[in-house]
XYZ file of C-alpha atoms in Angstrom:
149
model
C 0.000 0.000 0.000
C 2.348 2.700 1.237
C 5.577 0.923 0.284
C 7.830 1.991 -2.525
C 8.427 1.173 -5.339
C 4.714 0.670 -5.894
C 2.399 -1.536 -7.937
C 4.528 -4.594 -8.645
C 3.834 -6.511 -11.873
C 4.592 -10.224 -11.892
C 5.088 -12.523 -14.880
C 4.338 -16.220 -15.292
C 4.212 -18.636 -18.213
C 2.413 -21.390 -16.290
C 0.437 -19.493 -13.592
C 2.356 -21.487 -11.000
C 5.829 -19.946 -11.021
C 5.963 -16.162 -10.789
C 8.761 -13.621 -11.047
C 8.771 -9.911 -10.337
C 8.781 -8.252 -13.754
C 8.659 -4.545 -12.932
C 7.129 -1.852 -10.733
C 4.737 0.724 -12.172
C 5.432 3.451 -9.603
C 9.176 3.952 -9.370
C 9.499 7.708 -8.882
C 8.535 8.871 -5.386
C 8.159 12.400 -6.778
C 5.153 11.238 -8.851
C 3.203 9.888 -5.884
C 3.736 11.056 -2.312
C 2.973 8.300 0.184
C 5.276 9.522 2.958
C 2.640 11.033 5.258
C 0.060 8.259 4.954
C -0.581 5.921 7.885
C -0.118 2.162 7.668
C -2.549 0.312 5.354
C -3.327 3.502 3.453
C -1.693 4.476 0.163
C -2.133 2.743 -3.203
C -5.267 0.606 -3.310
C -6.686 -1.682 -5.998
C -4.467 -0.929 -8.989
C -6.041 -2.136 -12.227
C -3.843 -2.883 -15.245
C -5.488 -2.842 -18.687
C -4.141 -2.983 -22.215
C -5.650 -1.096 -25.157
C -4.816 -3.009 -28.323
C -5.974 -0.138 -30.579
C -3.302 2.133 -29.075
C -0.765 -0.516 -28.080
C -0.810 1.125 -24.640
C -0.871 -0.152 -21.050
C -2.992 1.737 -18.523
C -2.998 1.517 -14.733
C -5.796 3.101 -12.736
C -5.218 3.200 -8.989
C -6.518 4.907 -5.886
C -4.569 6.583 -3.122
C -6.459 5.966 0.120
C -5.878 8.937 2.386
C -8.227 8.075 5.237
C -11.065 5.807 6.349
C -11.704 7.663 9.605
C -14.968 9.291 8.562
C -18.176 7.737 7.235
C -16.663 7.759 3.770
C -13.430 6.717 2.116
C -11.142 9.636 1.318
C -9.549 8.320 -1.876
C -8.066 10.058 -4.912
C -8.044 8.100 -8.190
C -5.255 8.394 -10.764
C -4.282 6.954 -14.143
C -0.861 6.402 -15.706
C 0.070 4.795 -19.015
C 3.048 3.388 -20.923
C 3.771 1.833 -24.317
C 5.998 -0.772 -22.648
C 4.967 -2.488 -19.417
C 8.485 -1.880 -18.087
C 8.010 1.857 -18.638
C 8.673 4.629 -18.686
C 5.257 5.429 -17.236
C 3.526 8.760 -17.765
C 2.930 11.356 -15.110
C -0.096 10.437 -12.958
C -3.345 12.010 -14.146
C -5.864 12.845 -11.426
C -9.253 11.344 -12.324
C -11.641 11.991 -9.436
C -12.335 11.344 -5.766
C -15.920 10.159 -6.119
C -15.375 6.421 -5.875
C -12.843 3.696 -5.151
C -11.472 0.496 -6.729
C -11.544 2.243 -10.106
C -10.714 0.601 -13.423
C -10.641 1.599 -17.085
C -12.930 0.249 -19.802
C -11.685 0.586 -23.393
C -14.722 0.572 -25.703
C -14.478 -0.744 -29.269
C -15.477 2.715 -30.552
C -12.248 4.161 -29.102
C -13.844 5.823 -26.074
C -12.548 5.188 -22.578
C -14.488 5.051 -19.342
C -13.534 5.015 -15.687
C -15.649 2.588 -13.671
C -15.623 2.802 -9.877
C -17.573 1.835 -6.801
C -19.456 4.591 -5.035
C -19.234 4.675 -1.260
C -22.705 4.766 0.300
C -22.779 7.213 3.217
C -26.479 7.297 4.146
C -27.521 5.675 7.422
C -29.147 2.273 7.077
C -27.873 1.544 3.574
C -25.663 -1.330 2.581
C -22.080 -0.257 1.938
C -20.638 -0.021 -0.670
C -23.058 1.613 -3.058
C -23.560 1.769 -6.803
C -21.139 1.097 -9.629
C -20.536 4.351 -11.517
C -19.023 5.133 -14.898
C -17.671 8.349 -16.420
C -16.006 9.010 -19.768
C -12.284 9.775 -19.853
C -10.727 11.908 -22.612
C -7.110 10.735 -23.160
C -6.308 13.745 -25.381
C -7.283 16.288 -22.718
C -6.320 13.933 -19.864
C -9.538 14.620 -17.983
C -12.947 13.277 -17.085
C -15.847 14.205 -19.389
C -19.039 15.058 -17.513
C -20.165 13.490 -14.266
C -20.205 9.863 -13.115
C -23.444 7.987 -13.831
C -24.740 5.042 -11.839
C -24.832 1.975 -14.065
C -25.657 -0.677 -11.462
């Protein structure tokens, strides 16, 4: 979570024997985890590959706190042509959900999918699954997240 280098990627040819292949976060200037308490930091990194672009994407959250009735998490995205890097600068996505991932649609559009944290009394936590479009050219979210489930 808060250890560095972050987001290890392992490789296996038989799904039985694994070797450390690389780390996605290798520059502590790109993500500051120094002031976070134990068990906070990088949560639920999701690695995807977009064949149309020949590009790897990692979406991850930085959990800042769970002390309130909600999770205080910031979601980021980084990308690279080669899984060994170099990786791009982190792009801030949003703080409206956690365990985010990226969906690459066949029409070329990209979407960030995340789980909404339900904060109302008496409701099951977590809440809905939300989706919002991501514009890779502008490196920003398009519009507002919509509940899809």
